[in-house]
Amino acid sequence: MPQPLSSYIKEGDQYSLSTGGDELKKRPHLAAKVAELIGIASGIDHGMAMILVNLLHASPEPAFAMFSEILDAGNKRAMILAAARAALKPEDFESFEVVSAVVRSQIDVRNKFAHWIWGACEQVPDALLLVDPRYLLGRARHFQKVWTEDAADQDVGAAHEKRMAAISFDFDRIYVYRTTDLDQCLRDTIETQAMVDEFAYMFNPQLRSLDEGLAVAFPNSPRRSSYEESKSRLGQRRLFSEALERLRTKRSKSSL
């Protein structure tokens, strides 16, 4: 997992830090991983829309339009959870709650990659930095306030220290992404995409029709349905198992 820059640079150390999209171009092998992750996350969004279509037994175009018009991620999740709660039996709804929770976590990661500020530090040359723009905004406002204050009524030494502190960065608010960190993010995003696909397969009407046709054509041939196969594969996913345990533990504690 990414570590704060304070794990690499201590207070008082010399450092050279820069921010901006140009830093991505200087590290194309890392930039490619960032782009891949954002692209896969777009596929996750599409997969969730397809699940909504299947749950509503709706024409794709109106369902997609409704899903796309809701910009807030929390509202999107609430809408699709409401549809799932109404359409699914409790066991399947619990599975969807788990999938939805994992999706939310991975979309949060995607949003950071897409909307936070990239940078680099010469002291960590094989990595990219990621900074919350809200922190940078607060730092800029504080910097402006400190440097425009009238220093006439202040102790000269104290005023100088205050201004130098305003220039400094809070390394605990800057995150370092090495190749291994981006690879781990990619693995989790790819697995999340697979989970969404498995759940979509469970309720795909075309696959259901195929299963029914095969059952009629080969009544004595033992086989598991697409629903059963997909459900089995979903349950074997690491992220699914971990999230299911967290959900059940949380419910157990809340019921005490």
mmCIF file of C-alpha atoms in Angstrom:
data_model
loop_
_atom_site.group_PDB
_atom_site.id
_atom_site.type_symbol
_atom_site.label_atom_id
_atom_site.label_comp_id
_atom_site.label_asym_id
_atom_site.label_seq_id
_atom_site.Cartn_x
_atom_site.Cartn_y
_atom_site.Cartn_z
ATOM 1 C CA MET A 1 0.000 0.000 0.000
ATOM 2 C CA PRO A 2 1.182 3.568 -0.647
ATOM 3 C CA GLN A 3 3.037 5.211 2.215
ATOM 4 C CA PRO A 4 3.109 8.891 3.177
ATOM 5 C CA LEU A 5 6.126 10.830 2.013
ATOM 6 C CA SER A 6 7.079 11.224 5.685
ATOM 7 C CA SER A 7 8.159 7.557 5.543
ATOM 8 C CA TYR A 8 10.901 8.573 3.108
ATOM 9 C CA ILE A 9 11.794 12.151 4.065
ATOM 10 C CA LYS A 10 12.158 13.333 7.632
ATOM 11 C CA GLU A 11 11.742 16.831 8.986
ATOM 12 C CA GLY A 12 14.847 18.868 8.232
ATOM 13 C CA ASP A 13 15.920 16.721 5.277
ATOM 14 C CA GLN A 14 16.646 18.395 1.961
ATOM 15 C CA TYR A 15 14.104 17.622 -0.717
ATOM 16 C CA SER A 16 12.926 18.702 -4.151
ATOM 17 C CA LEU A 17 9.188 18.280 -4.767
ATOM 18 C CA SER A 18 7.068 19.241 -7.765
ATOM 19 C CA THR A 19 3.447 18.737 -8.784
ATOM 20 C CA GLY A 20 1.657 18.617 -12.118
ATOM 21 C CA GLY A 21 0.706 16.305 -14.941
ATOM 22 C CA ASP A 22 4.168 16.571 -16.487
ATOM 23 C CA GLU A 23 5.440 14.233 -13.791
ATOM 24 C CA LEU A 24 3.321 11.442 -15.289
ATOM 25 C CA LYS A 25 5.006 11.903 -18.667
ATOM 26 C CA LYS A 26 8.411 11.558 -17.048
ATOM 27 C CA ARG A 27 7.468 8.124 -15.678
ATOM 28 C CA PRO A 28 5.559 6.466 -18.539
ATOM 29 C CA HIS A 29 5.707 2.955 -17.056
ATOM 30 C CA LEU A 30 3.848 4.206 -13.972
ATOM 31 C CA ALA A 31 1.522 6.457 -15.970
ATOM 32 C CA ALA A 32 0.428 3.447 -18.034
ATOM 33 C CA LYS A 33 -0.633 1.633 -14.865
ATOM 34 C CA VAL A 34 -2.631 4.662 -13.719
ATOM 35 C CA ALA A 35 -4.386 4.868 -17.088
ATOM 36 C CA GLU A 36 -5.133 1.120 -17.036
ATOM 37 C CA LEU A 37 -6.670 1.367 -13.589
ATOM 38 C CA ILE A 38 -8.907 4.293 -14.575
ATOM 39 C CA GLY A 39 -9.976 2.407 -17.709
ATOM 40 C CA ILE A 40 -10.884 -0.741 -15.767
ATOM 41 C CA ALA A 41 -12.849 1.338 -13.253
ATOM 42 C CA SER A 42 -14.922 2.712 -16.145
ATOM 43 C CA GLY A 43 -15.763 -0.899 -16.996
ATOM 44 C CA ILE A 44 -16.885 -1.408 -13.386
ATOM 45 C CA ASP A 45 -19.279 1.546 -13.723
ATOM 46 C CA HIS A 46 -20.658 0.017 -16.905
ATOM 47 C CA GLY A 47 -21.053 -3.364 -15.224
ATOM 48 C CA MET A 48 -23.051 -1.842 -12.372
ATOM 49 C CA ALA A 49 -25.331 -0.188 -14.910
ATOM 50 C CA MET A 50 -25.866 -3.571 -16.588
ATOM 51 C CA ILE A 51 -26.768 -5.112 -13.236
ATOM 52 C CA LEU A 52 -29.371 -2.382 -12.763
ATOM 53 C CA VAL A 53 -30.816 -3.151 -16.201
ATOM 54 C CA ASN A 54 -31.110 -6.844 -15.318
ATOM 55 C CA LEU A 55 -32.616 -6.194 -11.897
ATOM 56 C CA LEU A 56 -35.258 -3.875 -13.327
ATOM 57 C CA HIS A 57 -35.972 -6.175 -16.295
ATOM 58 C CA ALA A 58 -35.812 -2.940 -18.220
ATOM 59 C CA SER A 59 -34.832 -1.784 -21.679
ATOM 60 C CA PRO A 60 -31.142 -0.834 -21.520
ATOM 61 C CA GLU A 61 -31.486 2.687 -22.888
ATOM 62 C CA PRO A 62 -33.863 4.129 -20.229
ATOM 63 C CA ALA A 63 -32.046 2.343 -17.401
ATOM 64 C CA PHE A 64 -28.665 3.584 -18.636
ATOM 65 C CA ALA A 65 -30.032 7.112 -18.998
ATOM 66 C CA MET A 66 -31.367 7.050 -15.440
ATOM 67 C CA PHE A 67 -28.090 5.648 -14.088
ATOM 68 C CA SER A 68 -25.969 8.159 -16.016
ATOM 69 C CA GLU A 69 -27.993 11.212 -14.946
ATOM 70 C CA ILE A 70 -27.238 10.567 -11.282
ATOM 71 C CA LEU A 71 -23.831 12.138 -10.802
ATOM 72 C CA ASP A 72 -23.366 11.594 -7.082
ATOM 73 C CA ALA A 73 -21.784 8.187 -6.434
ATOM 74 C CA GLY A 74 -23.613 7.770 -3.129
ATOM 75 C CA ASN A 75 -26.985 8.368 -4.756
ATOM 76 C CA LYS A 76 -26.136 5.903 -7.535
ATOM 77 C CA ARG A 77 -25.277 3.254 -5.002
ATOM 78 C CA ALA A 78 -28.461 3.931 -2.994
ATOM 79 C CA MET A 79 -30.576 3.619 -6.139
ATOM 80 C CA ILE A 80 -29.130 0.319 -7.265
ATOM 81 C CA LEU A 81 -29.216 -1.092 -3.716
ATOM 82 C CA ALA A 82 -32.913 -0.203 -3.507
ATOM 83 C CA ALA A 83 -33.558 -1.999 -6.799
ATOM 84 C CA ALA A 84 -31.574 -5.028 -5.618
ATOM 85 C CA ARG A 85 -33.374 -5.170 -2.270
ATOM 86 C CA ALA A 86 -36.730 -5.216 -4.053
ATOM 87 C CA ALA A 87 -35.734 -7.738 -6.730
ATOM 88 C CA LEU A 88 -33.502 -10.277 -4.967
ATOM 89 C CA LYS A 89 -33.946 -12.904 -2.312
ATOM 90 C CA PRO A 90 -32.091 -12.080 0.947
ATOM 91 C CA GLU A 91 -29.082 -14.309 0.251
ATOM 92 C CA ASP A 92 -28.501 -12.755 -3.167
ATOM 93 C CA PHE A 93 -29.091 -9.258 -1.820
ATOM 94 C CA GLU A 94 -26.394 -9.831 0.788
ATOM 95 C CA SER A 95 -24.027 -10.858 -2.008
ATOM 96 C CA PHE A 96 -24.856 -7.684 -3.881
ATOM 97 C CA GLU A 97 -24.295 -5.577 -0.772
ATOM 98 C CA VAL A 98 -20.813 -7.079 -0.606
ATOM 99 C CA VAL A 99 -20.111 -6.458 -4.301
ATOM 100 C CA SER A 100 -21.417 -2.907 -3.991
ATOM 101 C CA ALA A 101 -19.203 -2.199 -0.971
ATOM 102 C CA VAL A 102 -16.105 -3.425 -2.809
ATOM 103 C CA VAL A 103 -17.058 -1.376 -5.871
ATOM 104 C CA ARG A 104 -17.456 1.729 -3.736
ATOM 105 C CA SER A 105 -13.994 1.202 -2.251
ATOM 106 C CA GLN A 106 -12.363 0.761 -5.660
ATOM 107 C CA ILE A 107 -14.202 3.704 -7.217
ATOM 108 C CA ASP A 108 -12.899 5.842 -4.351
ATOM 109 C CA VAL A 109 -9.388 4.744 -5.349
ATOM 110 C CA ARG A 110 -10.134 5.546 -9.000
ATOM 111 C CA ASN A 111 -11.411 8.989 -8.050
ATOM 112 C CA LYS A 112 -8.178 9.766 -6.240
ATOM 113 C CA PHE A 113 -6.132 8.762 -9.276
ATOM 114 C CA ALA A 114 -8.375 10.806 -11.551
ATOM 115 C CA HIS A 115 -8.934 13.927 -9.429
ATOM 116 C CA TRP A 116 -6.043 14.313 -7.012
ATOM 117 C CA ILE A 117 -2.808 16.078 -7.938
ATOM 118 C CA TRP A 118 0.174 14.110 -9.219
ATOM 119 C CA GLY A 119 3.719 14.997 -8.340
ATOM 120 C CA ALA A 120 7.242 13.704 -7.880
ATOM 121 C CA CYS A 121 10.134 13.979 -5.474
ATOM 122 C CA GLU A 122 13.770 13.675 -6.484
ATOM 123 C CA GLN A 123 14.500 11.812 -3.264
ATOM 124 C CA VAL A 124 12.053 9.046 -4.315
ATOM 125 C CA PRO A 125 12.843 8.942 -8.046
ATOM 126 C CA ASP A 126 11.086 5.657 -8.864
ATOM 127 C CA ALA A 127 7.667 6.766 -7.645
ATOM 128 C CA LEU A 128 4.768 9.106 -8.285
ATOM 129 C CA LEU A 129 3.230 11.263 -5.572
ATOM 130 C CA LEU A 130 -0.490 11.818 -5.077
ATOM 131 C CA VAL A 131 -1.830 14.808 -3.134
ATOM 132 C CA ASP A 132 -5.372 15.692 -2.084
ATOM 133 C CA PRO A 133 -6.157 19.014 -3.816
ATOM 134 C CA ARG A 134 -8.100 20.126 -0.724
ATOM 135 C CA TYR A 135 -4.878 19.971 1.264
ATOM 136 C CA LEU A 136 -3.073 22.011 -1.384
ATOM 137 C CA LEU A 137 -5.883 24.588 -1.364
ATOM 138 C CA GLY A 138 -5.704 24.935 2.409
ATOM 139 C CA ARG A 139 -1.927 25.187 2.268
ATOM 140 C CA ALA A 140 -2.127 27.930 -0.388
ATOM 141 C CA ARG A 141 -4.617 29.927 1.655
ATOM 142 C CA HIS A 142 -2.499 29.607 4.788
ATOM 143 C CA PHE A 143 0.613 30.572 2.805
ATOM 144 C CA GLN A 144 -1.118 33.691 1.465
ATOM 145 C CA LYS A 145 -2.388 34.673 4.893
ATOM 146 C CA VAL A 146 0.986 34.286 6.608
ATOM 147 C CA TRP A 147 2.964 36.086 3.917
ATOM 148 C CA THR A 148 0.579 39.033 3.679
ATOM 149 C CA GLU A 149 0.357 39.631 7.421
ATOM 150 C CA ASP A 150 1.879 42.841 8.687
ATOM 151 C CA ALA A 151 5.079 41.730 10.383
ATOM 152 C CA ALA A 152 5.602 45.108 12.131
ATOM 153 C CA ASP A 153 3.982 43.935 15.340
ATOM 154 C CA GLN A 154 5.664 40.510 15.309
ATOM 155 C CA ASP A 155 8.985 39.297 16.569
ATOM 156 C CA VAL A 156 11.249 39.138 13.526
ATOM 157 C CA GLY A 157 12.526 35.652 14.294
ATOM 158 C CA ALA A 158 9.066 34.276 15.029
ATOM 159 C CA ALA A 159 7.647 35.859 11.869
ATOM 160 C CA HIS A 160 10.430 34.306 9.779
ATOM 161 C CA GLU A 161 9.852 30.849 11.276
ATOM 162 C CA LYS A 162 6.132 31.171 10.664
ATOM 163 C CA ARG A 163 6.696 32.037 7.015
ATOM 164 C CA MET A 164 9.180 29.206 6.507
ATOM 165 C CA ALA A 165 6.694 26.777 8.071
ATOM 166 C CA ALA A 166 4.027 27.981 5.632
ATOM 167 C CA ILE A 167 6.315 27.118 2.710
ATOM 168 C CA SER A 168 6.860 23.576 3.968
ATOM 169 C CA PHE A 169 4.700 20.602 2.981
ATOM 170 C CA ASP A 170 3.007 18.214 5.383
ATOM 171 C CA PHE A 171 4.575 14.953 4.219
ATOM 172 C CA ASP A 172 1.881 12.952 6.007
ATOM 173 C CA ARG A 173 -0.622 14.336 3.452
ATOM 174 C CA ILE A 174 1.393 13.299 0.383
ATOM 175 C CA TYR A 175 1.325 9.664 -0.745
ATOM 176 C CA VAL A 176 4.066 7.748 -2.540
ATOM 177 C CA TYR A 177 3.096 5.246 -5.244
ATOM 178 C CA ARG A 178 5.791 2.853 -6.365
ATOM 179 C CA THR A 179 5.354 0.164 -9.005
ATOM 180 C CA THR A 180 4.353 -2.404 -6.363
ATOM 181 C CA ASP A 181 1.671 -0.064 -4.978
ATOM 182 C CA LEU A 182 0.147 0.544 -8.391
ATOM 183 C CA ASP A 183 0.299 -3.182 -9.171
ATOM 184 C CA GLN A 184 -1.646 -3.934 -5.999
ATOM 185 C CA CYS A 185 -4.246 -1.289 -6.870
ATOM 186 C CA LEU A 186 -4.565 -2.823 -10.330
ATOM 187 C CA ARG A 187 -4.988 -6.339 -8.939
ATOM 188 C CA ASP A 188 -7.804 -5.181 -6.663
ATOM 189 C CA THR A 189 -9.509 -3.240 -9.441
ATOM 190 C CA ILE A 190 -9.278 -6.184 -11.857
ATOM 191 C CA GLU A 191 -10.735 -8.509 -9.218
ATOM 192 C CA THR A 192 -13.541 -6.036 -8.555
ATOM 193 C CA GLN A 193 -14.350 -5.972 -12.266
ATOM 194 C CA ALA A 194 -14.508 -9.790 -12.193
ATOM 195 C CA MET A 195 -16.850 -9.693 -9.188
ATOM 196 C CA VAL A 196 -19.203 -7.296 -10.960
ATOM 197 C CA ASP A 197 -19.147 -9.519 -14.046
ATOM 198 C CA GLU A 198 -19.907 -12.642 -11.998
ATOM 199 C CA PHE A 199 -22.878 -11.000 -10.318
ATOM 200 C CA ALA A 200 -24.149 -9.724 -13.664
ATOM 201 C CA TYR A 201 -23.897 -13.265 -15.078
ATOM 202 C CA MET A 202 -26.015 -14.569 -12.192
ATOM 203 C CA PHE A 203 -29.003 -12.548 -13.383
ATOM 204 C CA ASN A 204 -28.312 -12.265 -17.102
ATOM 205 C CA PRO A 205 -31.634 -13.001 -18.888
ATOM 206 C CA GLN A 206 -29.906 -14.395 -21.988
ATOM 207 C CA LEU A 207 -27.953 -16.904 -19.909
ATOM 208 C CA ARG A 208 -31.093 -17.806 -18.000
ATOM 209 C CA SER A 209 -32.902 -18.500 -21.264
ATOM 210 C CA LEU A 210 -29.946 -20.600 -22.445
ATOM 211 C CA ASP A 211 -30.035 -22.639 -19.224
ATOM 212 C CA GLU A 212 -33.753 -23.243 -19.645
ATOM 213 C CA GLY A 213 -33.256 -24.332 -23.248
ATOM 214 C CA LEU A 214 -30.468 -26.722 -22.317
ATOM 215 C CA ALA A 215 -32.548 -28.186 -19.507
ATOM 216 C CA VAL A 216 -35.337 -28.936 -21.974
ATOM 217 C CA ALA A 217 -32.984 -30.306 -24.639
ATOM 218 C CA PHE A 218 -30.937 -32.439 -22.216
ATOM 219 C CA PRO A 219 -33.226 -33.261 -19.283
ATOM 220 C CA ASN A 220 -31.061 -36.106 -18.001
ATOM 221 C CA SER A 221 -27.744 -34.294 -18.262
ATOM 222 C CA PRO A 222 -26.571 -33.099 -14.823
ATOM 223 C CA ARG A 223 -25.172 -29.592 -14.998
ATOM 224 C CA ARG A 224 -25.031 -26.480 -12.906
ATOM 225 C CA SER A 225 -26.809 -23.398 -14.153
ATOM 226 C CA SER A 226 -24.989 -20.195 -15.096
ATOM 227 C CA TYR A 227 -26.402 -18.709 -11.884
ATOM 228 C CA GLU A 228 -24.860 -21.465 -9.767
ATOM 229 C CA GLU A 229 -21.520 -21.374 -11.576
ATOM 230 C CA SER A 230 -21.215 -17.590 -11.296
ATOM 231 C CA LYS A 231 -22.290 -17.601 -7.659
ATOM 232 C CA SER A 232 -19.648 -20.217 -6.856
ATOM 233 C CA ARG A 233 -16.896 -18.243 -8.587
ATOM 234 C CA LEU A 234 -18.006 -15.036 -6.866
ATOM 235 C CA GLY A 235 -17.760 -16.669 -3.443
ATOM 236 C CA GLN A 236 -14.170 -17.710 -4.138
ATOM 237 C CA ARG A 237 -12.985 -14.152 -4.764
ATOM 238 C CA ARG A 238 -10.645 -12.840 -2.072
ATOM 239 C CA LEU A 239 -12.137 -9.343 -1.952
ATOM 240 C CA PHE A 240 -15.643 -10.809 -1.793
ATOM 241 C CA SER A 241 -14.791 -13.120 1.112
ATOM 242 C CA GLU A 242 -13.088 -10.345 3.059
ATOM 243 C CA ALA A 243 -15.933 -7.880 2.504
ATOM 244 C CA LEU A 244 -18.566 -10.490 3.398
ATOM 245 C CA GLU A 245 -16.809 -11.174 6.690
ATOM 246 C CA ARG A 246 -16.675 -7.431 7.460
ATOM 247 C CA LEU A 247 -20.381 -7.027 6.667
ATOM 248 C CA ARG A 248 -21.445 -9.937 8.859
ATOM 249 C CA THR A 249 -19.162 -8.845 11.707
ATOM 250 C CA LYS A 250 -20.627 -5.335 11.548
ATOM 251 C CA ARG A 251 -24.167 -6.702 11.636
ATOM 252 C CA SER A 252 -23.327 -9.001 14.510
ATOM 253 C CA LYS A 253 -21.956 -6.119 16.572
ATOM 254 C CA SER A 254 -24.902 -3.833 15.765
ATOM 255 C CA SER A 255 -27.356 -6.501 16.912
ATOM 256 C CA LEU A 256 -25.801 -6.774 20.373
#
